Structure formats: C-alpha cells, structure tokens
XYZ file of C-alpha atoms in Angstrom:
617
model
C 127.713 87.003 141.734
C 130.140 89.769 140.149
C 133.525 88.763 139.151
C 136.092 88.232 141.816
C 138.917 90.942 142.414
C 142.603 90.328 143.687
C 141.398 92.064 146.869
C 138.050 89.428 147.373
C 141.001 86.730 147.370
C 143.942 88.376 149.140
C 143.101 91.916 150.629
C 146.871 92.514 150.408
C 147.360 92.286 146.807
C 145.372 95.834 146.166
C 146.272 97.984 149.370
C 145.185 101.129 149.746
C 147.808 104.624 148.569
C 148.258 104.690 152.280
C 149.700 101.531 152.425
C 151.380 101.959 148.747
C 155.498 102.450 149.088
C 156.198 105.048 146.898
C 159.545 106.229 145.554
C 159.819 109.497 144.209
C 163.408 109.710 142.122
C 164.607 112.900 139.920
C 167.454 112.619 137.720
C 169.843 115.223 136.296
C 171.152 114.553 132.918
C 173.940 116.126 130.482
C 170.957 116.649 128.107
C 167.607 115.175 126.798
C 168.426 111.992 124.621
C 168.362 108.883 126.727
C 169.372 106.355 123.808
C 171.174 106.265 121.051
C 174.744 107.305 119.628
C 175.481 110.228 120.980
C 172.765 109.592 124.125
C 173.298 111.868 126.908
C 174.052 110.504 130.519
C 173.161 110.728 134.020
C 174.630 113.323 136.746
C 172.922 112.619 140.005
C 170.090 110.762 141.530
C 167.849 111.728 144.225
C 165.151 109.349 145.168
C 162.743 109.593 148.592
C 160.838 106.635 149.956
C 157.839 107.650 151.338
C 154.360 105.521 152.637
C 151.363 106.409 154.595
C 152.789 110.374 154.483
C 156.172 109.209 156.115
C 159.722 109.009 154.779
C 160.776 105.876 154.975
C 164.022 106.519 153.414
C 166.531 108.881 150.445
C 168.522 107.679 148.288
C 171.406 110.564 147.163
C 174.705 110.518 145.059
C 176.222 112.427 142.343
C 177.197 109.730 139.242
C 180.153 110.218 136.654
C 178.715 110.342 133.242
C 181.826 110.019 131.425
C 182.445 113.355 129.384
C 181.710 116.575 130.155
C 179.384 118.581 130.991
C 177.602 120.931 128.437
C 177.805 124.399 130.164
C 174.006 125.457 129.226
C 173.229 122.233 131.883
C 176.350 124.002 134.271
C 174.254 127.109 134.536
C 170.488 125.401 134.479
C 171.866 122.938 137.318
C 175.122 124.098 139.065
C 176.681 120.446 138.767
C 180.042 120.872 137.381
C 181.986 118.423 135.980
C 184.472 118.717 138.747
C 181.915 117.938 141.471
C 181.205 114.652 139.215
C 184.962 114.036 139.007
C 185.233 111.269 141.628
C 181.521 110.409 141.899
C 181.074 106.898 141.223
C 179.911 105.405 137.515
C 176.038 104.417 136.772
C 176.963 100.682 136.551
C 177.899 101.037 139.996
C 175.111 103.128 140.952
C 172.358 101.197 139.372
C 172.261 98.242 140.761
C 171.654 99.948 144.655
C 169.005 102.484 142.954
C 167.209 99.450 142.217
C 167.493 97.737 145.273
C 166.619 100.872 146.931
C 162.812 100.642 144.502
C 162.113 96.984 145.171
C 158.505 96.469 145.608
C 157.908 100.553 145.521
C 155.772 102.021 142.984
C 158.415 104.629 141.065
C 156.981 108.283 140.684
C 158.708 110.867 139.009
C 157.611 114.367 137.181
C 157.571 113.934 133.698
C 158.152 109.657 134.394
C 159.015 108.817 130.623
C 162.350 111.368 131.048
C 163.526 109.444 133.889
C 162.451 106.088 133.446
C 163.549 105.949 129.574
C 167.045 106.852 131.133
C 167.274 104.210 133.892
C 166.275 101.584 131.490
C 168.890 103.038 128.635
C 171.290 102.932 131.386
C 170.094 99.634 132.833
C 170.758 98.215 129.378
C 173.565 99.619 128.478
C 175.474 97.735 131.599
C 173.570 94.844 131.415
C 171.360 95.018 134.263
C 167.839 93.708 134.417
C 165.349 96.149 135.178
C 162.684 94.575 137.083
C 159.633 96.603 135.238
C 158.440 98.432 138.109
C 154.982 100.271 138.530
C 155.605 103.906 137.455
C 153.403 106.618 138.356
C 153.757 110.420 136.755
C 152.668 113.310 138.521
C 152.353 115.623 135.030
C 149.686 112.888 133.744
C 148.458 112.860 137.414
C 148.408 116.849 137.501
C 146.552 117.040 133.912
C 143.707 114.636 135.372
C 143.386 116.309 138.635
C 143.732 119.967 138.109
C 141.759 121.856 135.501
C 143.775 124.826 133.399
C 142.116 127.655 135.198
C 143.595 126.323 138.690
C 147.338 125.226 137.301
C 147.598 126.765 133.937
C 151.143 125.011 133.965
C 152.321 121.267 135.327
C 155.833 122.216 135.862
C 157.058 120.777 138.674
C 157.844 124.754 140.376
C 154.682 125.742 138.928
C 152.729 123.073 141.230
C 155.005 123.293 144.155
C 154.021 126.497 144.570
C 150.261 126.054 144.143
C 150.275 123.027 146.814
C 153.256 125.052 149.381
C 155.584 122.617 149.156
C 158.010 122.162 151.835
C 161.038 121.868 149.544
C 161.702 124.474 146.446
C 162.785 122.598 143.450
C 166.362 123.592 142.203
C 167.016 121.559 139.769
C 169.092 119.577 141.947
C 167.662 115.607 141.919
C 167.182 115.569 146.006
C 165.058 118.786 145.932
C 163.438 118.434 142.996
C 162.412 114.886 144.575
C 161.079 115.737 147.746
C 159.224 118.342 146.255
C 157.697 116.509 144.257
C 156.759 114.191 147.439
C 154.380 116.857 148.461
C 152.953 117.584 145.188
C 152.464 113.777 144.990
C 150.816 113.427 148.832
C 148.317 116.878 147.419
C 147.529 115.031 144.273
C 146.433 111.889 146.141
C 144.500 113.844 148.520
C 142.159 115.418 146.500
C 141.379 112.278 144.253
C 140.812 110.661 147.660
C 137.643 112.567 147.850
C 136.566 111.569 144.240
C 136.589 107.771 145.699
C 140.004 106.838 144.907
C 141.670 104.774 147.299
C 143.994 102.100 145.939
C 146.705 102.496 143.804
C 144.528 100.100 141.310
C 141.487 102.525 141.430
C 143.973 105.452 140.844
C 145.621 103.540 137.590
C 142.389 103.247 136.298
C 141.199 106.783 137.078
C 144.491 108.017 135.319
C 143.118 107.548 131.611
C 141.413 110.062 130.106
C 138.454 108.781 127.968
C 136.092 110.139 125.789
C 132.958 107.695 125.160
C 134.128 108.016 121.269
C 137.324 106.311 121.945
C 135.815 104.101 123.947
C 133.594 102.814 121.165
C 136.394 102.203 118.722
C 138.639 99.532 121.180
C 137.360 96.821 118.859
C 139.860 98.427 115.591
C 142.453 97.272 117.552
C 141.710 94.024 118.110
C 142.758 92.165 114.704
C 146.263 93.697 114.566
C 149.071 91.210 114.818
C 151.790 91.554 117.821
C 154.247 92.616 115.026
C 156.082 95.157 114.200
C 155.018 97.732 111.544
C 153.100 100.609 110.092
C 149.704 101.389 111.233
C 147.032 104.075 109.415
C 143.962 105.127 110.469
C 141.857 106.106 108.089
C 138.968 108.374 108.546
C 134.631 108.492 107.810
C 135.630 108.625 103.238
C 138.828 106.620 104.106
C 141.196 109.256 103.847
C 144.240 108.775 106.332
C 144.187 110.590 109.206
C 147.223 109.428 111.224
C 150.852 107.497 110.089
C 152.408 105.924 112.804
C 154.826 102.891 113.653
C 155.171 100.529 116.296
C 156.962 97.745 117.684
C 153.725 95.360 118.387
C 150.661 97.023 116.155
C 147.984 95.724 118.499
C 149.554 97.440 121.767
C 150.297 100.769 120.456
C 147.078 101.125 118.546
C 145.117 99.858 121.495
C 146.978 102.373 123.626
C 145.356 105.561 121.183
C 141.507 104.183 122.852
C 142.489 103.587 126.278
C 143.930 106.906 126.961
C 147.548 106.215 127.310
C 147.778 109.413 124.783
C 146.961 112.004 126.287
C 146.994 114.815 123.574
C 143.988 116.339 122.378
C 144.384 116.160 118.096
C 145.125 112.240 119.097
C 141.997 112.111 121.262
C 140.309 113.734 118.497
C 141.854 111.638 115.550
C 140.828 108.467 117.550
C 137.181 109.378 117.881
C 136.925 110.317 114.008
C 138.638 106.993 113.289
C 136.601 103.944 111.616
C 139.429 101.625 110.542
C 142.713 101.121 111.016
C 144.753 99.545 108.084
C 148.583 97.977 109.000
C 151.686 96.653 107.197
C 153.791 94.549 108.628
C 157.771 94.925 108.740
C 160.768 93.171 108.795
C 161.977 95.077 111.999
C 162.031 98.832 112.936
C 164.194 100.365 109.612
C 161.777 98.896 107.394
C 158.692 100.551 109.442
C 160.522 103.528 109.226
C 161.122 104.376 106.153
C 157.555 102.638 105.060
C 155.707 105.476 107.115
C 157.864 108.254 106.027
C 156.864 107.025 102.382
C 152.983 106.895 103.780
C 153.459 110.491 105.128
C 154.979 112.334 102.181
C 151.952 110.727 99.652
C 149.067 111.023 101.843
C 150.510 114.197 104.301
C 148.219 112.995 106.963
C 146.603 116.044 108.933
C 147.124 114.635 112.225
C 150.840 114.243 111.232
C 152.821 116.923 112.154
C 155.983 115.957 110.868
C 157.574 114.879 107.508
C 154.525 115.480 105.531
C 155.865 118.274 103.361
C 159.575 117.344 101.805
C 158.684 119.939 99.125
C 158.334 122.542 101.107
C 162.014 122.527 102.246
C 164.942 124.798 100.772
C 167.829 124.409 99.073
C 171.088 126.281 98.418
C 172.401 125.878 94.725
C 174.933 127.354 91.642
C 172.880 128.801 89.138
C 173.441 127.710 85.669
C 175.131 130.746 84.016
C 178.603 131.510 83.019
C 179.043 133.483 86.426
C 177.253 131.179 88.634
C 175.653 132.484 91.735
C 174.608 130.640 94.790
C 170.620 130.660 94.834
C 168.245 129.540 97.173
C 165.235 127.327 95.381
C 162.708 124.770 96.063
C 163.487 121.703 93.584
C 166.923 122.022 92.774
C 167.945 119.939 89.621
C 171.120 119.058 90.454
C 173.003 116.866 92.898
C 175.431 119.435 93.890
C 173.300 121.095 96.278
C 173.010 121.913 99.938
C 169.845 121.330 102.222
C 167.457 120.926 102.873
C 166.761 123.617 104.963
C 163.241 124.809 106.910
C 163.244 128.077 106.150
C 164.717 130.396 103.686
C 166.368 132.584 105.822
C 168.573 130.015 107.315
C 169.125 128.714 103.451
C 170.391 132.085 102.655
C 172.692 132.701 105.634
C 174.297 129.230 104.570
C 174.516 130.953 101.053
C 176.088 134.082 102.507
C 178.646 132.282 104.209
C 179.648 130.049 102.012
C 180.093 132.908 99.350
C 182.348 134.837 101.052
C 184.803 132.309 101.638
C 184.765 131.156 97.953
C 184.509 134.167 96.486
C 181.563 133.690 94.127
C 179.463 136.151 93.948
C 176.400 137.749 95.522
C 175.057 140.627 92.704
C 172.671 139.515 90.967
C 173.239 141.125 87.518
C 173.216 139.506 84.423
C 176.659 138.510 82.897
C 177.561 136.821 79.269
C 179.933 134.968 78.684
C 181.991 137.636 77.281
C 181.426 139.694 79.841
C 183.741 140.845 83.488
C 182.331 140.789 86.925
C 182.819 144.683 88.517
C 181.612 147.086 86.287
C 178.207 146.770 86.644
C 178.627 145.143 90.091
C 177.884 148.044 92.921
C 180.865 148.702 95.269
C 179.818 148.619 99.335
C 181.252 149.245 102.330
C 178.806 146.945 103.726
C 178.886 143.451 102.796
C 180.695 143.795 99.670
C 180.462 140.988 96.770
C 182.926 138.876 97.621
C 184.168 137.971 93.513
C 187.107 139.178 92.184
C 186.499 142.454 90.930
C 186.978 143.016 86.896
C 187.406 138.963 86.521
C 185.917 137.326 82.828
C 184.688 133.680 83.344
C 187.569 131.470 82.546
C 189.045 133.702 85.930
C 185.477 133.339 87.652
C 185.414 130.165 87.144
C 188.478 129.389 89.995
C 185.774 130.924 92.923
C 182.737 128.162 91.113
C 185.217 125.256 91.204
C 186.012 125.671 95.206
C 182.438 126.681 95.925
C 181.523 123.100 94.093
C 184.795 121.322 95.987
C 183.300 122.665 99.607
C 179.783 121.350 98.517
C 181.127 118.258 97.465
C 183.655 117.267 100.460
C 187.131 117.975 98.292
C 187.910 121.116 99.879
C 187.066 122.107 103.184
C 190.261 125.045 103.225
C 186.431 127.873 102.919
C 185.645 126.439 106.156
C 188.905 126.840 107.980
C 188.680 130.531 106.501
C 185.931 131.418 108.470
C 187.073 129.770 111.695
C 190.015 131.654 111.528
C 187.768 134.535 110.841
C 185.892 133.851 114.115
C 188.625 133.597 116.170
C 190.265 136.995 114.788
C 186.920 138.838 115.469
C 186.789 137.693 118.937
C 190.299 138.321 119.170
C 189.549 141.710 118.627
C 186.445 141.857 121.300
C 184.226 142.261 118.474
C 182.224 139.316 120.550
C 178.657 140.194 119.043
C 180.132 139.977 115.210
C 181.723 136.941 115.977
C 178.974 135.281 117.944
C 176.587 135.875 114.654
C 179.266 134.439 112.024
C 179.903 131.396 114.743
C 176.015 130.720 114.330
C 175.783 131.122 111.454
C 179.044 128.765 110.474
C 177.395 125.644 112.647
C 174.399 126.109 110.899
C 175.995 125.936 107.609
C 178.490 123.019 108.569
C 176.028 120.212 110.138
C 174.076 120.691 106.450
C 177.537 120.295 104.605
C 177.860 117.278 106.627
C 175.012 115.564 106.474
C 174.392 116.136 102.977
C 178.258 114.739 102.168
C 177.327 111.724 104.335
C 173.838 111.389 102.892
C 175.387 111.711 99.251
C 178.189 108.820 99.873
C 175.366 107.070 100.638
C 173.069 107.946 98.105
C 175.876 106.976 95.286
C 176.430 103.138 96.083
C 174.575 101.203 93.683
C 173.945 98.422 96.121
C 174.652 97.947 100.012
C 173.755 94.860 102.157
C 173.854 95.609 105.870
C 173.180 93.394 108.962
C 172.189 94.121 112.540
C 171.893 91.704 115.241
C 168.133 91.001 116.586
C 169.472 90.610 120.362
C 168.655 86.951 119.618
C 171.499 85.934 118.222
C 169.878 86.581 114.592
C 169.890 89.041 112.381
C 167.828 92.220 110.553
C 168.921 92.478 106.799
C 168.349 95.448 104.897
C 169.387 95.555 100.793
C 170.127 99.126 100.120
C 169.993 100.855 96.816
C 170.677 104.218 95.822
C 170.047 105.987 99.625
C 166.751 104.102 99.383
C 165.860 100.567 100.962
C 164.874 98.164 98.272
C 164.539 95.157 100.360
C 164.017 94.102 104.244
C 164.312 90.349 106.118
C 164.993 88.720 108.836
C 167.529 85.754 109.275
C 166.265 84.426 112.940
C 168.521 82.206 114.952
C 169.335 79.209 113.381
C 168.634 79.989 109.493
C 171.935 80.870 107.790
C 171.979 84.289 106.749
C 173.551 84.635 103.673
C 171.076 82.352 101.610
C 168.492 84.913 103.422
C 170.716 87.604 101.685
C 170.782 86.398 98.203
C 167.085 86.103 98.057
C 166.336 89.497 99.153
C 168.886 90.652 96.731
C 167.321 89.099 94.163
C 163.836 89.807 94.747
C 164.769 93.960 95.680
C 162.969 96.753 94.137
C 165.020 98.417 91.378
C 166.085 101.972 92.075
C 167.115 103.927 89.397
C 168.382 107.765 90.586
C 166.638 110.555 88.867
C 167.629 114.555 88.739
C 168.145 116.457 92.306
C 169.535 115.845 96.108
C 170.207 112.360 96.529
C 168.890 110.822 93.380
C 165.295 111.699 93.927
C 165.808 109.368 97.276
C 163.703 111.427 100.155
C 166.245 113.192 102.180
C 164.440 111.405 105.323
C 164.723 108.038 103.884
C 168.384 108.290 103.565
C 169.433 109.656 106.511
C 167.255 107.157 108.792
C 169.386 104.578 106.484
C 172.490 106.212 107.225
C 171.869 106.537 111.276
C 170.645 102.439 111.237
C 174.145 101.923 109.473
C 175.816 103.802 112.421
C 174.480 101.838 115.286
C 176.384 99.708 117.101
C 176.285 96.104 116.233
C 175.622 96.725 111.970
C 177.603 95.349 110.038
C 178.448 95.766 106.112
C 177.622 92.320 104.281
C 178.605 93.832 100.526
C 179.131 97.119 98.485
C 179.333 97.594 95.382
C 181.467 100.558 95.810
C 182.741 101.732 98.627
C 181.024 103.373 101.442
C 182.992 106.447 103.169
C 182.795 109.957 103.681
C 184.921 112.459 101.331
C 188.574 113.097 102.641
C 187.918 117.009 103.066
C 184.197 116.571 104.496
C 182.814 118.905 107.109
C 182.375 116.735 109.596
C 186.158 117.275 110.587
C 184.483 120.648 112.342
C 181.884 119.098 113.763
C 182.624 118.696 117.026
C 183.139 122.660 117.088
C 180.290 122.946 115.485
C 178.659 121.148 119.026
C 180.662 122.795 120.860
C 179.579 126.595 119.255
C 175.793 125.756 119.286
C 176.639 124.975 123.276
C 178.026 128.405 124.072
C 174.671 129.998 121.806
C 172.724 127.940 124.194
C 174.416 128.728 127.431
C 174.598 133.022 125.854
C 170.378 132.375 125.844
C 170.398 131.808 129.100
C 172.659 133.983 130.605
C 171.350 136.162 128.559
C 167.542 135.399 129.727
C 168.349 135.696 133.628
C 170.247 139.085 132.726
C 173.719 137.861 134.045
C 175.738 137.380 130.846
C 174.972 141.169 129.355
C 178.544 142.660 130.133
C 180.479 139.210 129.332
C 178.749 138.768 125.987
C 178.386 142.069 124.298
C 181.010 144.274 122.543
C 182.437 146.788 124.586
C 180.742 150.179 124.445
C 182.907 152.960 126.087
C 181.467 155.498 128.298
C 181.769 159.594 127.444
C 184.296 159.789 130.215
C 186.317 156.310 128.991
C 186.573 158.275 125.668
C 187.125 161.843 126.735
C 189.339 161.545 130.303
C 186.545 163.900 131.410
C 182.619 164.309 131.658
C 180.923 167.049 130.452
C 182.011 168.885 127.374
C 185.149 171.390 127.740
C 184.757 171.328 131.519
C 181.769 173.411 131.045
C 179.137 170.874 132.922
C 181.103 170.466 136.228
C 179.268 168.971 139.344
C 177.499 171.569 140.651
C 177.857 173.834 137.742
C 174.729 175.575 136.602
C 174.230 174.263 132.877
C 174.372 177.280 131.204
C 177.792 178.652 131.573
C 177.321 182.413 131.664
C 180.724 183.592 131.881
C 181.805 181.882 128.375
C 179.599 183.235 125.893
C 181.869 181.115 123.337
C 180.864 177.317 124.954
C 178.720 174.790 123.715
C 175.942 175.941 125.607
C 176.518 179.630 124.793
C-alpha cells in the first residue's frame, strides 16, 4: 500500500480549485522598493474574492501613504495625492485586508511585488501576517503558455489574449478583477493536463529539468544558517556567488524550481558541489560575497564582478591641473565610480565650469599662462581664466578639490541658479539637459563624501539589534569590515566587543578611492550603519559627513530625476511635446504675415507675374 495523502484521511484538507477561495488583490504603490529607508508605500488596494467561478466578495479603498506622490506614478496611475488626502492609513487598513484573506489562497500578478509590500507594511505596524498560500499568475502564465502564444506575461498583454471582462488601468480594482479572468483561463486549461487541486497545481508550478533534479542531494548538508553559498562547476571553478538567510533553503530552492530563470536553470544542472561560509548575520554575508565576486567574477553573476571596469573623474597631476576621466585613479580625491565614461565626463564637464578649471588639453609649464595657446569658442568655451600663470590657476584647482572634498559646495549652487535662469528664460530643453546632468553629478559627490567619512575612521564598532533582544556586532576598519559577531540574548555585549576587536583583521589603506576599500564594500557598510535600530558602540574619530557636502541638494536632486522620469513618459504617449520643448515660433509669429512680401496670398498663383522684382521673379 502507497503512502497515505491528506485527502485518503480528510477529503477536505486537499479540495479541488473549484472549491479553492481565491483572493485576487493588486496594489498601487508610490514606487518599487517595499523595504528599507527610503521604502516606498502603498496607495490603494483592490482585492476580489472569488470560488467555484463566483465572486464571493471585493475589497476596495484608497490608503494614505504619508508623503507625496512622485508625479511619473500621477501620470502611470491617475491617483493624486489629493484623492489620498483623507483616505485612511495602512495600519488601519491592514488589519481588515487580512481579515478579508483568511483561509483564501492570495493571487496576485507579479505576487513577490505585492506580497513583499503587505508583509513590509505588516511589519512595519506590527501586525502578524498569517503566511498565507500565494499563488502568481506570471509564474502560472510562464508554465502554461508557451512564447509563441503570449510572447509577453503582462498582465494587459494576457487580458487581452484570454478577453477579459475588465481592462486593466492600473487602478488596483481593475487591475484585480482582470486578473480574476486571466486566473479562471489559466486554471482551465491546466484542468485538462490533470490538474485539479490546488496541491496538484503547486506541484505542477515548478519547472524542472531532470539535471536539477539529480543534484537535490548538494543541498542537503548545508546548515540552516546564514551565509555565503558557491557553486562550483565540473574543474571547480565557481559558477554562481550568492547569499542567504538559511543556506539549505535557498540552495535547495535553485533544484526545485522556485527559480525560474534560464542561466540559473542552466548553472544548477552544470553544478557538482556547492561550497558555503557561514556568517555572523546578513552584513557579514554581504560583504563576504561581494569579496567572492570581484576575485572569482563568477559567469553566472551578473553583478559586481568587474570593480575595475568602472570610471573615475580626477585632477591631473600638472601645474594646470585638468579634470580627467581614468580607470585606477591614484589618489583619494576623486569622484566615481561611474559605469560608463560618458556619464564620467558629463560629471567632469559640469563640475569644470563651475570651478573654472580647465577643459583644453594643451600642455602648460610651470612658467607658462593659460589662453594663448588655449582656442577661443563660442561653443562651450574653457571655462579658466584666460591669460592666468599657475599661482592664479591654482584658485579654480583649490575649489574644484573643496567641491570634491565636501568644503565647498558654493559650484553647486552656481549651477542651480544656472538652471533656474535657463528655464526662466523658456530655454526648457537647455535646462532640462544641465538639470540631468547636475543630479547625476551630485548623488556621486554624495556618496563618495559619505563613503570617504567612512572610509577615514581608523576603527568603528557598530551594533544592531537581532529582533531578539540581542545584538549583530560589526568592527569596522578603514570602510572595510574587519570583524563580525553576534552577542545573543543574555551574553553581555561588550565583552563580545572587545574580543572581536582584538581578534579583527588589520586594514591598512593603500593609494586610490577609499583606501583601496571596494567601493561596494563600503557603501553596504555605510547603508547597515543607516538602518534603524544601529547604534555606534566606539570611534576612533568621528563619524559625520563634511559641513558643505552635496547631500544638502539631494532631495532636488530626487526631485529633478522625478520630473526626467515623468518628461519620458509624457514624452512616450506624445502628450508632453508642447509643455516640454523650447518654443519654436512659426513664420507668421515672426513675420505678422505668411508668405514673403505679401506675394504668396491665399489664392494667389505662386509666381507673381505682375512684380518682376519679387522673390519669385
């Protein structure tokens, strides 16, 4: 005799999808981070109860998020932040959502988007989430359909291939009941593949490839731990970096499907071990496989495996320095790293022509003066003083250096008063470029200031609580972590502290950015020392940004890359061509009059014979 099921012992506890309660919820959001500092927030929930092909039930209401709404998600949704005004707050929300899911299975399109922000939410306010059954319709979609008969899983793109009753909108109510009918059409045709029960249908969801299959035993000696896991390929090379709360879950999870990407599939199947380190908690995981990427530069890693690669903006060493864009600069007074060099040298542009140093690329002694063998342009002039030696020079190198370094940020207010006179003006294209390219160039002033405080403290001892009324402990050296622990509930903590001080990898800061510290490393560092709940144990100096540091213009640096966002999209739908370009007059605007001379009246023949003398003549 086979092994019993639930449904041998109590045919209710695996009913059939027609006896399943689903609910089918959409959320609108100001954005796409659910968690975090700066996390975005809900705007409205739409949820529909449906079982058997009936609606049971919806569940509508528009939800205050607190701040305002970007205007790129104004235009994409319609919700305003005066239609939110009075709407009531997600801690009052929540708690009826839920009651509204109890003992439903929760669908949504695209699930981890809106589950990840009802559980940030739930958390946030303190409410237990009950861990509900989720169900996605994309993952569904992928399984069902095959490219050639939905080329796309967007939620319009299947609508439409199904006819669904309700057009989605972007609003949370439509967008849920259409997705009801995409979910009732997806259900239906893995009915006739012998699907019947929602535990059939989980089951059916995975993707597998015999390969994968084969390798399920790799997993099987990792430790519930949190850490760094590498799999490592036929010669041993490393194939994959990765981190994870509890190593045997998320490692099991790349054989049983849960991961549905193809290189990951692929990676999986060429696997034949898998090698782990365990961490302290999730900072020391971090910054282990960031360390792992940038020596082995995995090929199924897509990100962080090429730090070298990146540019930099720097003085040249000469006695007229110029700002140069290079790969390894040597100095610490630098600004990056950027992806590309064209964004590196738009940074470089800007920042030149409010400091006035230079941008010809002659020659010059020491004896020598800047503007006699420096062309003169119309057109994006050099912006140094003209027929200036280098003690005079040197006035434009010093502020350039102060901007870079935090003590000045006077360049910066130059060119935002710059902006503002251009648009003042209605010279809305020039600005637009110069506002673009000003963000750009102030969130890399500000995170290298920030990353650079950090970078020059010999030694920092932070400590975050565990959520278990103990702490994580992280020893800090140089922008690089030297030491992790854990002080659980119970064990003092500073005793804990003194022997990872003591036993802490030395760090001593070499030539370029940040001491030679990986400009990853630090700023994961710097973000763990912003959460909420850290707190400073000891510094050896202290820990602050510079009094003139660009992140005073940061929120307009938000702010601007908001309006580029919401121009794209105008822009894209063909609305926002009038409102954003510069204006260009018409003949008769300019002229009182069409034609030329009165010669090309309506109805005139275009040839005017009787003036011999006209334009035409």
């Amino acid at each position: 005799m086979g092994q019993l099921s639930f449904s041998d012992v109590d045919p209710r506890a695996d009913p059939t999808l027609r006896e399943t309660t689903f609910v089918v919820v959409d959320l609108e959001t100001t954005g796409g981070r659910a968690s975090g500092d700066r996390h975005d927030a809900i705007t409205e929930i739409g949820a529909v109860k449906v079982r058997g092909g009936e609606v049971l039930g919806e569940f509508a209401t528009l939800v205050d998020p607190g701040r305002a709404i970007p205007p790129q998600i104004v235009a994409l949704t319609g919700i305003t932040s005066a239609m939110v005004y009075d709407a009531p707050r997600i801690e009052s929300v929540l708690p009826s959502f839920l009651e509204f899911c109890r003992g439903a299975v929760l669908v949504a399109h695209n699930a981890g988007f809106d589950m990840g922000f009802l559980r940030a939410a739930a958390e946030r306010n303190q409410v237990p989430w009950p861990k509900p059954p989720v169900l996605c319709t994309v993952a569904l979609a992928r399984r069902v359909l095959t490219r050639d008969e939905a080329p796309s899983v967007k939620l319009s793109a299947l609508a439409r291939l199904f006819g669904a009753s309700t057009t989605p909108t972007h609003r949370a109510l439509d967008d849920a009941r259409a997705t009801v009918d995409v979910l009732h059409a997806l259900i239906e045709r893995v009915g006739n593949q012998g699907v019947h029960t929602y535990a059939e249908l989980r089951a059916y969801l995975p993707d597998v490839t015999p390969a994968q299959r084969r390798k399920r035993h790799l997993a099987h000696s990792l430790p519930r731990s949190p850490g760094v896991y590498l799999f490592r390929g036929p010669s041993a090379e490393v194939l994959y970096v990765g981190t994870a709360v509890d190593l045997r879950r998320r490692v099991g999870q790349y054989f049983n499907g849960a991961d549905p990407r193809t290189r990951m599939k692929e990676m999986a199947s060429l696997a034949t071990a898998v090698d782990h380190v365990e961490c302290a908690h999730d900072l020391e995981a971090g910054v282990r496989e960031l360390r792992l990427l940038a020596a082995h530069a995995p090929p199924y890693n897509r990100r962080s495996k090429f730090p070298h690669r990146w540019w930099w903006v720097t003085l040249t060493d000469e006695p007229f320095p110029r700002f140069s864009t290079v790969r390894t600069p040597r100095t610490d007074s630098a600004v990056g790293p950027f992806r590309s060099r064209a964004d590196a040298f738009d940074a470089a542009a800007l920042m030149a022509r409010f400091t006035g140093v230079r941008t010809c690329t002659n020659r010059l002694g020491r004896k020598a003066f800047h503007g006699p063998t420096c062309p003169e342009r119309e057109v994006s002039p050099c912006p140094a003083v003209r027929d200036a030696d280098a003690q005079t020079y040197a006035a434009a190198v010093a502020d350039a250096r102060a901007l870079i370094d935090g003590r000045d940020g006077r360049p910066l207010a130059a060119a935002l008063s710059h902006i503002a006179d251009l648009a003042e003006r209605n010279r809305y294209e020039t600005a637009a470029r110069l506002r673009d390219h000003a963000a750009a160039t102030i969130d890399v002033l500000w995170r290298g200031q920030r990353l650079r405080a950090l970078s020059t403290i010999p030694e920092l001892v932070a400590a975050k609580p565990d959520g278990d009324r103990g702490w994580h402990l992280a020893v800090v050296r140089h922008g690089q972590l030297a030491s992790a622990g854990v002080a659980p509930r119970g064990v003092p903590p500073m005793p804990v502290v003194d022997a990872l001080t003591a036993a802490a990898q030395s760090v001593l800061p070499g030539p370029g950015p940040l001491g030679g510290a990986l400009v990853e490393e630090t700023a994961l560092i710097a973000r763990w020392l912003g959460q909420a709940g850290v707190r400073i144990v000891r510094a050896d100096a202290g820990y602050c940004s510079p009094i003139a540091a660009a992140g005073r213009w940061a929120h307009w640096a938000a702010t601007a890359r908001s309006a580029r966002l919401a121009a794209e999209q105008l822009s894209a739908s063909r609305l926002g061509s009038e409102l954003l370009g510069e204006p260009h007059p018409t003949r008769e605007q300019l002229f009182g009059r069409p034609g030329v001379d009165r010669l090309l009246r309506p109805r005139e023949t275009g040839l005017p014979r009787g003036n011999p003398l006209g334009v035409a003549g």
